[in-house]
Short mmCIF file of C-alpha atoms in Angstrom, two decimals:
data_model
loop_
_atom_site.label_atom_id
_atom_site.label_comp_id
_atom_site.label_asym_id
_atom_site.label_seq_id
_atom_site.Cartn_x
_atom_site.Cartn_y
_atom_site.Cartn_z
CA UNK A 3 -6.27 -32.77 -22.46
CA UNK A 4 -6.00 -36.01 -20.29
CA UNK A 5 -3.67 -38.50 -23.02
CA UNK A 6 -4.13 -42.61 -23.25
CA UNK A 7 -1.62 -42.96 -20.71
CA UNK A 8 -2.64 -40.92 -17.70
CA UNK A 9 -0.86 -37.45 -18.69
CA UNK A 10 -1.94 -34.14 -18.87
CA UNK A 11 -1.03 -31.46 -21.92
CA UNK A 12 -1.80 -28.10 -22.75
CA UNK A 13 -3.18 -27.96 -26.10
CA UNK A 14 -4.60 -24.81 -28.35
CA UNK A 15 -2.32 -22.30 -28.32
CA UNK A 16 -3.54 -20.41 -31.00
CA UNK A 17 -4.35 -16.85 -29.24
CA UNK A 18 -1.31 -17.24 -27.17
CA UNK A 19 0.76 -14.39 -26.94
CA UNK A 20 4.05 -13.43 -25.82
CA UNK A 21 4.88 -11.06 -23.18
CA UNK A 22 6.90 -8.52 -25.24
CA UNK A 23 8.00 -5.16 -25.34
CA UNK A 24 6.13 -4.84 -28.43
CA UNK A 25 2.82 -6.30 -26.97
CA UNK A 26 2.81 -4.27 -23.89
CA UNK A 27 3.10 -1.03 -26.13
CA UNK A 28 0.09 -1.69 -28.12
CA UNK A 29 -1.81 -3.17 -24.74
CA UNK A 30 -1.63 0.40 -23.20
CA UNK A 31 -2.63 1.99 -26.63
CA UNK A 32 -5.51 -0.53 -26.45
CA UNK A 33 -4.37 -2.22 -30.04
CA UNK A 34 -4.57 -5.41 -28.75
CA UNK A 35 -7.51 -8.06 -30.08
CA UNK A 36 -9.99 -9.28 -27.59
CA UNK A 37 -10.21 -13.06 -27.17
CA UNK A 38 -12.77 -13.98 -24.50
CA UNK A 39 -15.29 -16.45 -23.33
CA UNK A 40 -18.12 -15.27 -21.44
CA UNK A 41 -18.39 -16.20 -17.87
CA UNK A 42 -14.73 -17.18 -17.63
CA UNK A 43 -13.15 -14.01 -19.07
CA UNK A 44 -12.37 -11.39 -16.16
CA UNK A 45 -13.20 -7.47 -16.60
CA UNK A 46 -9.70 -6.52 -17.14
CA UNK A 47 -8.91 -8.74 -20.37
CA UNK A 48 -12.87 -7.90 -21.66
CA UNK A 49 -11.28 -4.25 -21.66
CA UNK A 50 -7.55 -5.09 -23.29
CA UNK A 51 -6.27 -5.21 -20.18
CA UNK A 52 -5.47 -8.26 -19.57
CA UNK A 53 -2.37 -9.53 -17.04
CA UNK A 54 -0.82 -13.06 -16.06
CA UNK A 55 -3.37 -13.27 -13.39
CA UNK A 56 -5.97 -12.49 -15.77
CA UNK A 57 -5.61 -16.58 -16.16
CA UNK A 58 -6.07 -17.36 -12.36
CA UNK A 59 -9.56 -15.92 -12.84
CA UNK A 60 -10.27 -17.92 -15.99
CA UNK A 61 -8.83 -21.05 -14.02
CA UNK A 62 -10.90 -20.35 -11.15
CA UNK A 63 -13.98 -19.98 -13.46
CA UNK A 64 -13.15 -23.01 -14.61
CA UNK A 65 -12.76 -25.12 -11.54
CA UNK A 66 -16.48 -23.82 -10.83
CA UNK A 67 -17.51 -24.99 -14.11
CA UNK A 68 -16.20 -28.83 -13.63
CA UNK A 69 -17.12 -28.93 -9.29
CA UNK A 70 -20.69 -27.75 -10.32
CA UNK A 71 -21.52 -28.97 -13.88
CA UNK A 72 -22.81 -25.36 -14.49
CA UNK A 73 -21.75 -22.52 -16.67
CA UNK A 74 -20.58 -19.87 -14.77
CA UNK A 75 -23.29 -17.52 -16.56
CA UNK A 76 -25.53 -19.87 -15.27
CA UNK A 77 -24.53 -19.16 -11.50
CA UNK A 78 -24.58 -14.99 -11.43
CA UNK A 79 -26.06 -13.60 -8.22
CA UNK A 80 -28.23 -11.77 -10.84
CA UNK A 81 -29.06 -14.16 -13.41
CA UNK A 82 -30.02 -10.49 -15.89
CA UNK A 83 -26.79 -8.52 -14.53
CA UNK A 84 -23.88 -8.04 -16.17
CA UNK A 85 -21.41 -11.17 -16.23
CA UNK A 86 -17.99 -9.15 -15.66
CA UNK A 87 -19.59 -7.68 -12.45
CA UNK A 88 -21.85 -9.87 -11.16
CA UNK A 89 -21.11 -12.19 -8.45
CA UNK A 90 -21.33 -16.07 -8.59
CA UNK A 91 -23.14 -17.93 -6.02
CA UNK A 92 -21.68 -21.39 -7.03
CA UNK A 93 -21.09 -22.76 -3.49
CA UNK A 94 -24.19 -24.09 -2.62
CA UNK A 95 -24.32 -26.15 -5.68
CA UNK A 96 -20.53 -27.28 -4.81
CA UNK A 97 -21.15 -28.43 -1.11
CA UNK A 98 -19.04 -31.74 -1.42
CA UNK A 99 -15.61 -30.10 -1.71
CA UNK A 100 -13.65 -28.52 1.03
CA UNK A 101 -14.43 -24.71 2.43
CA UNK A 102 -10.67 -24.37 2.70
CA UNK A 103 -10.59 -25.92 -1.54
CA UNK A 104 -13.88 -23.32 -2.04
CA UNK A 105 -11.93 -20.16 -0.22
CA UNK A 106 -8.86 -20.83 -2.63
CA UNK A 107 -11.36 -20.87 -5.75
CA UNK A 108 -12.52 -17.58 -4.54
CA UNK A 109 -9.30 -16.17 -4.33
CA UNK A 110 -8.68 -17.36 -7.89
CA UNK A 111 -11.90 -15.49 -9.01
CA UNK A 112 -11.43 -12.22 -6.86
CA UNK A 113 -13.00 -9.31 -9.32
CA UNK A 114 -9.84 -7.22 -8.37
CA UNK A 115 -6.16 -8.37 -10.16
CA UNK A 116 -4.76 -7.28 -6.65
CA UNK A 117 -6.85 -9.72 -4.36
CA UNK A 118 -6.22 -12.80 -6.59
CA UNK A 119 -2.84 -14.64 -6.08
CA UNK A 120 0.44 -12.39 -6.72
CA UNK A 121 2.21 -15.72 -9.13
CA UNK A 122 2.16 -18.86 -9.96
CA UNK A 123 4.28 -19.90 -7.02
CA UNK A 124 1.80 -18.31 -4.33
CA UNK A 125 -1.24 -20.49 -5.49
CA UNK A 126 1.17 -23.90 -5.31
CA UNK A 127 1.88 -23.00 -1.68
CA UNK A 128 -2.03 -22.24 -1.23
CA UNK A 129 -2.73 -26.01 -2.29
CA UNK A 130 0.01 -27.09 -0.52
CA UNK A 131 -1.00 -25.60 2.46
CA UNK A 132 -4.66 -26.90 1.75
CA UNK A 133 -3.26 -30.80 1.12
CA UNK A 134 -1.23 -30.66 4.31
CA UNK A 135 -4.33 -29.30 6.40
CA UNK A 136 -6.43 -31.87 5.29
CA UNK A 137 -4.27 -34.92 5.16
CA UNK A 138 -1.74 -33.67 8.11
CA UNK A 139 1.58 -35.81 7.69
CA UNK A 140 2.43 -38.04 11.58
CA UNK A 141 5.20 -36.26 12.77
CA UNK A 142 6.90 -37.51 16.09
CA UNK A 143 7.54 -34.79 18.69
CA UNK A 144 10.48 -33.08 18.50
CA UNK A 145 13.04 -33.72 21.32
CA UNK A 146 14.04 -30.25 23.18
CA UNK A 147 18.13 -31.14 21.75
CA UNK A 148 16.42 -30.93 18.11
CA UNK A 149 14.57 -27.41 18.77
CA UNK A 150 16.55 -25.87 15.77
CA UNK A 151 15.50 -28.12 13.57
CA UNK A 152 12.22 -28.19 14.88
CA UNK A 153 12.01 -24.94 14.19
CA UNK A 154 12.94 -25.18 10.50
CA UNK A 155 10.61 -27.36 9.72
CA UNK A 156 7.90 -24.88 11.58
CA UNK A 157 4.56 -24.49 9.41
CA UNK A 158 1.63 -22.00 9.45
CA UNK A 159 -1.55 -24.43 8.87
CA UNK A 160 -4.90 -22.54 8.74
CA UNK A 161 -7.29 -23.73 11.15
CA UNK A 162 -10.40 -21.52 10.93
CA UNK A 163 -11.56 -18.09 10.34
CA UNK A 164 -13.39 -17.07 13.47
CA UNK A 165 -17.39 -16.01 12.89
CA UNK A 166 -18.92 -15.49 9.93
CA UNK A 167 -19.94 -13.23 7.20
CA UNK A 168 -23.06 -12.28 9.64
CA UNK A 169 -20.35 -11.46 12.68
CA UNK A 170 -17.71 -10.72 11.13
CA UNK A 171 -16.08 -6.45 11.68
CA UNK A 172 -17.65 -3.95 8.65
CA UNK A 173 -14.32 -3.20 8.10
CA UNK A 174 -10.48 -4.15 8.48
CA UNK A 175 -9.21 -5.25 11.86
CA UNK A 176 -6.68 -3.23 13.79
CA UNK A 177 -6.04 -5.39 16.63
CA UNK A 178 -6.27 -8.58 18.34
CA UNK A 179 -5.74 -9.61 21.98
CA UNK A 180 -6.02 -12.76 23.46
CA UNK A 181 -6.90 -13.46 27.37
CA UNK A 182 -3.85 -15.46 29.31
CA UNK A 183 -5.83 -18.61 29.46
CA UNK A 184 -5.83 -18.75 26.25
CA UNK A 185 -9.70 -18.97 25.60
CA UNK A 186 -10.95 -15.70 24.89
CA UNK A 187 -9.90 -13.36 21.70
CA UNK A 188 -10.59 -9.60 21.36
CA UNK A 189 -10.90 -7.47 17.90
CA UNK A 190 -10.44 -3.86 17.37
CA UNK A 191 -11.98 -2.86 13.90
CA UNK A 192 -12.52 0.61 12.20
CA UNK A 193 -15.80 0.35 11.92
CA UNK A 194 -15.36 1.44 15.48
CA UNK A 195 -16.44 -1.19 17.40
CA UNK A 196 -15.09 -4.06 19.48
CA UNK A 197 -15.75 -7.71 19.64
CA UNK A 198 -15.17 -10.42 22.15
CA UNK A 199 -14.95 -14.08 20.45
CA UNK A 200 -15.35 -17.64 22.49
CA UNK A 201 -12.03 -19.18 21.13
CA UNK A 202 -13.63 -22.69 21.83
CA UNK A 203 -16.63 -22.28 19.63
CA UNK A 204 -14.75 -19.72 17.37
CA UNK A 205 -17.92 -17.51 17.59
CA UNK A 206 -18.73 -13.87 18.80
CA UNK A 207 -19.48 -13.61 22.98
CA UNK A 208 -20.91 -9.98 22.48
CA UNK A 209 -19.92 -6.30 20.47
CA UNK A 210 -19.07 -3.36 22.49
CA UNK A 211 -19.72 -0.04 20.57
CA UNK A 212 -18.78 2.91 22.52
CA UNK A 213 -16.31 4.44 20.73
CA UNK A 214 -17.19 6.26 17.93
CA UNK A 215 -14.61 6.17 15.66
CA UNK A 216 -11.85 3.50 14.76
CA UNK A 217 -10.81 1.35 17.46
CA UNK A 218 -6.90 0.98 16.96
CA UNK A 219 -5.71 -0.79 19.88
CA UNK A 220 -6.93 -3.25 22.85
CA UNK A 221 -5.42 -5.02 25.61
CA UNK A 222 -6.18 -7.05 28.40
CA UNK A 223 -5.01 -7.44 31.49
CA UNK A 224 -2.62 -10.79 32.93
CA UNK A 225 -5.38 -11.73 35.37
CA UNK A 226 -7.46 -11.74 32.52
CA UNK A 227 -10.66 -9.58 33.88
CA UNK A 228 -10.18 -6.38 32.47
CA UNK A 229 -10.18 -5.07 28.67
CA UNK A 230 -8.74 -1.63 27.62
CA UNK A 231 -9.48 0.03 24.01
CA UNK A 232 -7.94 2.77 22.34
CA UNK A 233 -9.50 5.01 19.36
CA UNK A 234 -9.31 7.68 16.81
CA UNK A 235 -11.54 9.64 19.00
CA UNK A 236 -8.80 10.44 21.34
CA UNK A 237 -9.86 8.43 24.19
CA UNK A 238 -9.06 5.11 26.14
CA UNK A 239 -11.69 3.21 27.82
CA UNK A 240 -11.68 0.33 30.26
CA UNK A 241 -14.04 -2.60 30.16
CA UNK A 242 -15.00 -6.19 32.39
CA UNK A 243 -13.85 -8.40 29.70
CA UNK A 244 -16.57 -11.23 30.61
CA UNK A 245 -19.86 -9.12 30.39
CA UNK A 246 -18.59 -5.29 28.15
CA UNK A 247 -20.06 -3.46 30.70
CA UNK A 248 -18.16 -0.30 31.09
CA UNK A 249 -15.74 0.82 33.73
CA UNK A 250 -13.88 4.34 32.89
CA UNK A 251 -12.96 6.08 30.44
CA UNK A 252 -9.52 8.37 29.59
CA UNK A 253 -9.27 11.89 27.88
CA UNK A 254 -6.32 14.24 27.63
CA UNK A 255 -4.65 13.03 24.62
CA UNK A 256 -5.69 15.80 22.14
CA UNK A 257 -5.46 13.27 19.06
CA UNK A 258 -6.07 9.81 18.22
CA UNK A 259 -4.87 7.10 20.42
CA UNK A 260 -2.99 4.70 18.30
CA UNK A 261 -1.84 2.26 21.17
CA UNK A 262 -2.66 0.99 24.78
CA UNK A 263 -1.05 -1.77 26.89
CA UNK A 264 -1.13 -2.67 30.80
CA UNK A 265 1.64 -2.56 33.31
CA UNK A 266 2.09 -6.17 34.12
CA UNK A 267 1.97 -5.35 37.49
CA UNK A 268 0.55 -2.52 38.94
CA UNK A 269 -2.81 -0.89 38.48
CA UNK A 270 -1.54 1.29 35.36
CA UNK A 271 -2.05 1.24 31.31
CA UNK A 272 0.24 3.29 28.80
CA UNK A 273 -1.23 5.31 25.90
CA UNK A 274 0.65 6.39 22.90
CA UNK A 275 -1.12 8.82 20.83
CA UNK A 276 -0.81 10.86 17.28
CA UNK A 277 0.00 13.89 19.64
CA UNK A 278 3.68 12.79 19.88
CA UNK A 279 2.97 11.39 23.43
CA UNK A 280 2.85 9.16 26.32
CA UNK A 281 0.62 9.22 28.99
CA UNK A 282 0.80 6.45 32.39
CA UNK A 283 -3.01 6.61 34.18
CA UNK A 284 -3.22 5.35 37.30
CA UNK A 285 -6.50 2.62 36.97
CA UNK A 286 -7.38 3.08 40.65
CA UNK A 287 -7.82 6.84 40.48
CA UNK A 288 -8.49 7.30 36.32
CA UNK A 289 -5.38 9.92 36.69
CA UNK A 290 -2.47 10.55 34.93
CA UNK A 291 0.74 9.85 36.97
CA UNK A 292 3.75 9.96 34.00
CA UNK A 293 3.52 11.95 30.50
CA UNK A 294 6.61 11.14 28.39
CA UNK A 295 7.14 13.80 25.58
CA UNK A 296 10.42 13.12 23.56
CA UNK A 297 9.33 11.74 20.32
CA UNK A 298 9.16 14.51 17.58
CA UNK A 299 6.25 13.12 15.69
CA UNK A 300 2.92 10.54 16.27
CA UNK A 301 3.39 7.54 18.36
CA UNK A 302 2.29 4.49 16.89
CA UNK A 303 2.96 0.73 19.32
CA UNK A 304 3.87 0.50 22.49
CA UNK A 305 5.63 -2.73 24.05
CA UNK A 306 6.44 -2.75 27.64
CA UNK A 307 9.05 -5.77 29.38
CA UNK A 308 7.89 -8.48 31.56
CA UNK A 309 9.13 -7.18 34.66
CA UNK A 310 7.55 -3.36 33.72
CA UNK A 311 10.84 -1.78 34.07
CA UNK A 312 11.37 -0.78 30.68
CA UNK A 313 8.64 0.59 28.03
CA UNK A 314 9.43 0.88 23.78
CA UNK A 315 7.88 3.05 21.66
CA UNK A 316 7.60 3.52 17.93
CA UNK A 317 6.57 6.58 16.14
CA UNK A 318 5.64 8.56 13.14
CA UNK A 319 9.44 10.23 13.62
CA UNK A 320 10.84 6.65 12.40
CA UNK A 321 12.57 6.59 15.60
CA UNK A 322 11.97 3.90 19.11
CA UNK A 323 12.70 5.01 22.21
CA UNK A 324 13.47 2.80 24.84
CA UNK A 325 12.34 4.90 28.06
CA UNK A 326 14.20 5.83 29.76
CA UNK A 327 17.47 4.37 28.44
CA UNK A 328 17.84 4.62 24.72
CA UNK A 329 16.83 6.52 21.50
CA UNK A 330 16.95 3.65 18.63
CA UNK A 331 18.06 4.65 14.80
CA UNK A 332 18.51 2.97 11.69
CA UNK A 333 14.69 2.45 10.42
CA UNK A 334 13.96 5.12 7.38
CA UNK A 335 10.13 4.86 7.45
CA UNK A 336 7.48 5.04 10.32
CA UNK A 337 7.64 2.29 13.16
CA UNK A 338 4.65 0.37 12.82
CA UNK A 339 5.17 -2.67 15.58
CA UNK A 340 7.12 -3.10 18.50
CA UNK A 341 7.23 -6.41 20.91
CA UNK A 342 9.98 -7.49 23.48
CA UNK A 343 10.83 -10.75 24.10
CA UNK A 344 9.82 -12.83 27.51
CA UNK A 345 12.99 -12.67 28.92
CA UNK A 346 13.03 -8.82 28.34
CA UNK A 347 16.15 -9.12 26.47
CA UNK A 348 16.07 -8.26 23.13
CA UNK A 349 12.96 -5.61 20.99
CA UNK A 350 11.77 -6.37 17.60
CA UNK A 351 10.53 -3.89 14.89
CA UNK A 352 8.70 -3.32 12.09
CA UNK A 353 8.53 -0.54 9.43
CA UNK A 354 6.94 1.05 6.53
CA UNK A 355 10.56 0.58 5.23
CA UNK A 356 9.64 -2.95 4.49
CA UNK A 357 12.34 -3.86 6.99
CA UNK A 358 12.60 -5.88 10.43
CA UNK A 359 15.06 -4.92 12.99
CA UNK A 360 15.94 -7.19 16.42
CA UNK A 361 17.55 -5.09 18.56
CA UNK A 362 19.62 -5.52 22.24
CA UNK A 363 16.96 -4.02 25.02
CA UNK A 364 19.47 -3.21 27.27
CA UNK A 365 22.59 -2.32 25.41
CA UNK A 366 20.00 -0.45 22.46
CA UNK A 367 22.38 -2.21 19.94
CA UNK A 368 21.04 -3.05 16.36
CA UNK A 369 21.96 -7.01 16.33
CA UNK A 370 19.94 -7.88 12.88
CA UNK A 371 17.77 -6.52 10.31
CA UNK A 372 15.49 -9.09 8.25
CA UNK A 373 14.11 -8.74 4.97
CA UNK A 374 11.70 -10.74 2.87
CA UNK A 375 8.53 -8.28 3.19
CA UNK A 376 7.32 -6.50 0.14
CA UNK A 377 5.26 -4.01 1.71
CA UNK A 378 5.25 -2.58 5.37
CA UNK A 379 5.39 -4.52 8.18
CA UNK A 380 2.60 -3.50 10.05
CA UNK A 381 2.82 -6.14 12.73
CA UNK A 382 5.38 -7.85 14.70
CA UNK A 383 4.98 -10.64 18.00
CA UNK A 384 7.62 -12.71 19.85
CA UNK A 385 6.58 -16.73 20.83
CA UNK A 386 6.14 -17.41 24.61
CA UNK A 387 9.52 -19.04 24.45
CA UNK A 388 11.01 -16.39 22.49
CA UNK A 389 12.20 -18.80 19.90
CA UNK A 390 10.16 -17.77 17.39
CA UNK A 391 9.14 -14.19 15.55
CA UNK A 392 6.28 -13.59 13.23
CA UNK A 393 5.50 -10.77 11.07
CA UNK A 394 2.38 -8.85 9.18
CA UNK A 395 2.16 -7.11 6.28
CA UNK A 396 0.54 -4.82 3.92
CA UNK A 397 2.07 -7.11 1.23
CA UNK A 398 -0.82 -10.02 2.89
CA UNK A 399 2.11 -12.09 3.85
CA UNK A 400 2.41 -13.73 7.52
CA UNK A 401 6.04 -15.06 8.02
CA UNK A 402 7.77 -17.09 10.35
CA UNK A 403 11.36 -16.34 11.73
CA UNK A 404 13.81 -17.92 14.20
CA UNK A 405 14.91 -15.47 16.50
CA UNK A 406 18.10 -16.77 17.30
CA UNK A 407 19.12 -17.56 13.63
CA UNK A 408 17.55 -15.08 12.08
CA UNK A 409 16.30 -17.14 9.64
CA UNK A 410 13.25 -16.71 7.59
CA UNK A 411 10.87 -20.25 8.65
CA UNK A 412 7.72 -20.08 6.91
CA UNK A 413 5.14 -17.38 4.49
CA UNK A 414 2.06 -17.67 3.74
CA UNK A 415 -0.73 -15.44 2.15
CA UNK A 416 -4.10 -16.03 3.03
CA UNK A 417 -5.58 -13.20 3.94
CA UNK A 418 -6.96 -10.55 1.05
CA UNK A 419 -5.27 -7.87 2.59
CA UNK A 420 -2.88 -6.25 4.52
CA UNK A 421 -2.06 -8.28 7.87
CA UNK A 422 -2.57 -5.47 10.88
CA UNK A 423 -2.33 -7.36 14.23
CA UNK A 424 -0.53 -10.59 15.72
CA UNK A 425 -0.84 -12.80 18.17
CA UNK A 426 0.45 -15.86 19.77
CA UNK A 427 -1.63 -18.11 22.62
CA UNK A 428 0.18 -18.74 25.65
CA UNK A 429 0.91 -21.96 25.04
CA UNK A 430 2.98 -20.48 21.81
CA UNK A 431 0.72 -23.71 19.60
CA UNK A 432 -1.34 -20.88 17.62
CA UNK A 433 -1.45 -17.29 16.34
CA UNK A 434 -4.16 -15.21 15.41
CA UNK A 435 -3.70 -12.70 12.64
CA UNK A 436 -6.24 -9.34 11.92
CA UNK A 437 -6.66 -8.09 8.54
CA UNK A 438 -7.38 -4.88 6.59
CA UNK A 439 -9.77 -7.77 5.09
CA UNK A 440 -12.23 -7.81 7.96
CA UNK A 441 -11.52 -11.06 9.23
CA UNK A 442 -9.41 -12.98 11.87
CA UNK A 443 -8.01 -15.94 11.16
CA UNK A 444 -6.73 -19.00 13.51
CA UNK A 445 -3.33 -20.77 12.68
CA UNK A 446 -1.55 -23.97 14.27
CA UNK A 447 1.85 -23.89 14.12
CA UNK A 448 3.19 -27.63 12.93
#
């Protein structure tokens, strides 16, 4: 209720309840009295179900209510269907407002409890987020003597969602990999197919659908001509990045190929594979010149250094090995991520322990272990300057860290799922993040 003087106040508490011991016990034993309002009630709380973000989907329902003048009911996909499963196609008739304001509504109004906002406090840094995208504050540029406190103040502000619903993978998105001048984007999905995206338009170049399985890895190369994929069905493949066609292809892993990345300077990609190993092919000849063989279980990321001398690998066995120096410890679930800074100095790690681990590439010693993730961290990638981490999910989040602090920056949750893949652009300005949602998203760091 809007008073005389400007304020607004809750009013009509009448079917409020408290969250109670009591009440919980006679929720489950479904002894609980329905209150609802059709069209603004979610499926959960229609069935005694309901939970605190049983009232972000009434508020959402709401907001669509007062942006379109229209009763929910009276904006159903299927105007006979059933209003807790039909959809709502209230957009059109809400064209005035924001898409950024419009996604955030349909997060509110997601029919599952565990796509809509985890609390109170993630939706305040959604509109936060929103207000400081559309009405970006004038900062001056930070001098290079300020760069920690630069960093501090470091921001995650959603710039676009590349493609659309019509372009757009069937399914989540393993992994993204930008070209080094920093204008073209390529997505591994598991619907088995990969795209190419025109990071200036922020639309799909072409598809590429050779594999037939999941894609789970691709790469391209520094001089930025040649693409390499890697898949569930076992096999590598190399591609001309600026047309798909096809150039080889790579068998003799006997299980899926989780990972593939390119020498930086010598005609050569690594392979990591479910089989437990590594394999070094020789591009020229489509041979294999190394197989490594130490890890005791799957291998999941590879991450080789700048200079090519030294090559990390995580694995199933919840172990990294630094080839050909070091075998690293201390993680206690599988090693989902691995990246090494641009000076080749230090390795960073994620888990299904939830955990993040910076390690010492050359003396293999554990220097930190961050936490803050809820879920496991499926992605990890190191800034061009190596000032500045950021981490993936399954918990949805995207967070910023300092490297050389240690220091948690910046989280976010936008995505509807978990985060898979991460990138940064060469000039270190933006990262691109690939989701068990389906979609890539484009962020500018502030």
């Amino acid at each position: 209720m809007l008073t005389a003087d400007g304020q607004l106040v809750l009013i009509d508490f009448g079917i409020a309840r408290e969250i109670t011991e009591t009440y919980e016990k006679k929720q489950a034993a479904g002894q609980i009295t329905n209150f609802v309002s059709d069209g603004y009630a979610p499926l959960e709380q229609i069935t005694g179900h309901a939970v605190l973000q049983s009232d972000f989907f009434a508020l959402g329902r709401t907001f669509v209510h007062l942006l379109t003048g229209k009763c929910p009911l009276d904006l159903m996909d299927e105007p006979y269907g059933d209003p807790y499963t039909a959809g709502l196609n209230w957009r059109v008739e809400a064209n005035h407002i924001s898409p950024l304001l419009a996604d955030f509504i349909d997060h509110l109004i997601m029919r599952s409890v565990k796509d809509r906002p985890v609390n109170t406090q993630a939706i305040l840094e959604s509109l936060a987020e929103i207000h400081e995208t559309l009405y970006p504050p004038k900062q001056a540029k930070p001098k290079l003597s300020n760069l920690q406190t630069a960093l501090k103040s470091q921001k995650l502000i959603l710039e676009s969602t590349l493609g659309d619903l019509s372009s757009w993978h069937s399914s989540a998105v393993k992994s993204v990999a930008i070209s080094p001048d920093g204008q073209t984007l390529v997505s591994g999905s598991t619907d088995g197919k990969i795209k190419v995206w025109n990071l200036e338009t922020k639309e799909e170049i072409h598809t590429i659908t050779k594999h037939s399985v999941s894609v789970n890895c691709v790469a391209i190369s520094l001089d930025g001509e040649t693409l390499a994929s890697s898949s569930e069905d076992a096999t590598s493949k190399i591609w001309n990045l600026k047309n798909g066609n096809f150039i080889q292809g790579f068998t003799g892993h006997s299980m899926g190929v989780t990972s593939v990345v390119f020498h930086p300077n010598k005609q050569t990609i690594f392979t990591g594979s479910l089989d437990n190993i590594i394999r070094q092919w020789d591009l020229k000849t489509g041979h294999i010149t190394h197989t490594l063989a130490r890890h005791s279980n799957g291998v999941t990321s590879l991450a080789v250094s700048p200079d090519g001398k030294s090559i990390a690998s995580g694995s199933l066995d919840k172990t990294i090995i630094v080839w050909t120096n070091h075998t690293l410890t201390g993680h206690r679930g599988t090693i989902r991520s691995v990246a090494i800074s641009p000076d080749g100095q230090t390795l960073v790690s994620g888990s299904d322990d939830k955990e993040i681990k910076v390690w010492n590439l050359i003396s293999g010693e554990l220097i930190s272990t961050l936490t803050g993730h809820s879920g496991s961290v499926l992605s990890v990638a190191i800034s061009p300057d190596g000032q500045t981490l950021v981490s993936g999910s399954e918990d949805k989040t995207i967070k910023l860290w300092n490297l050389s602090t240690r220091e948690k920056i910046y989280s976010i949750i936008r995505h509807l799922d978990a985060v898979n893949s991460l990138i940064f652009s060469p000039d270190g300005q933006t990262i691109f993040s690939g989701s068990q949602d389906s979609t890539i998203k484009m962020w500018r760091i502030n």
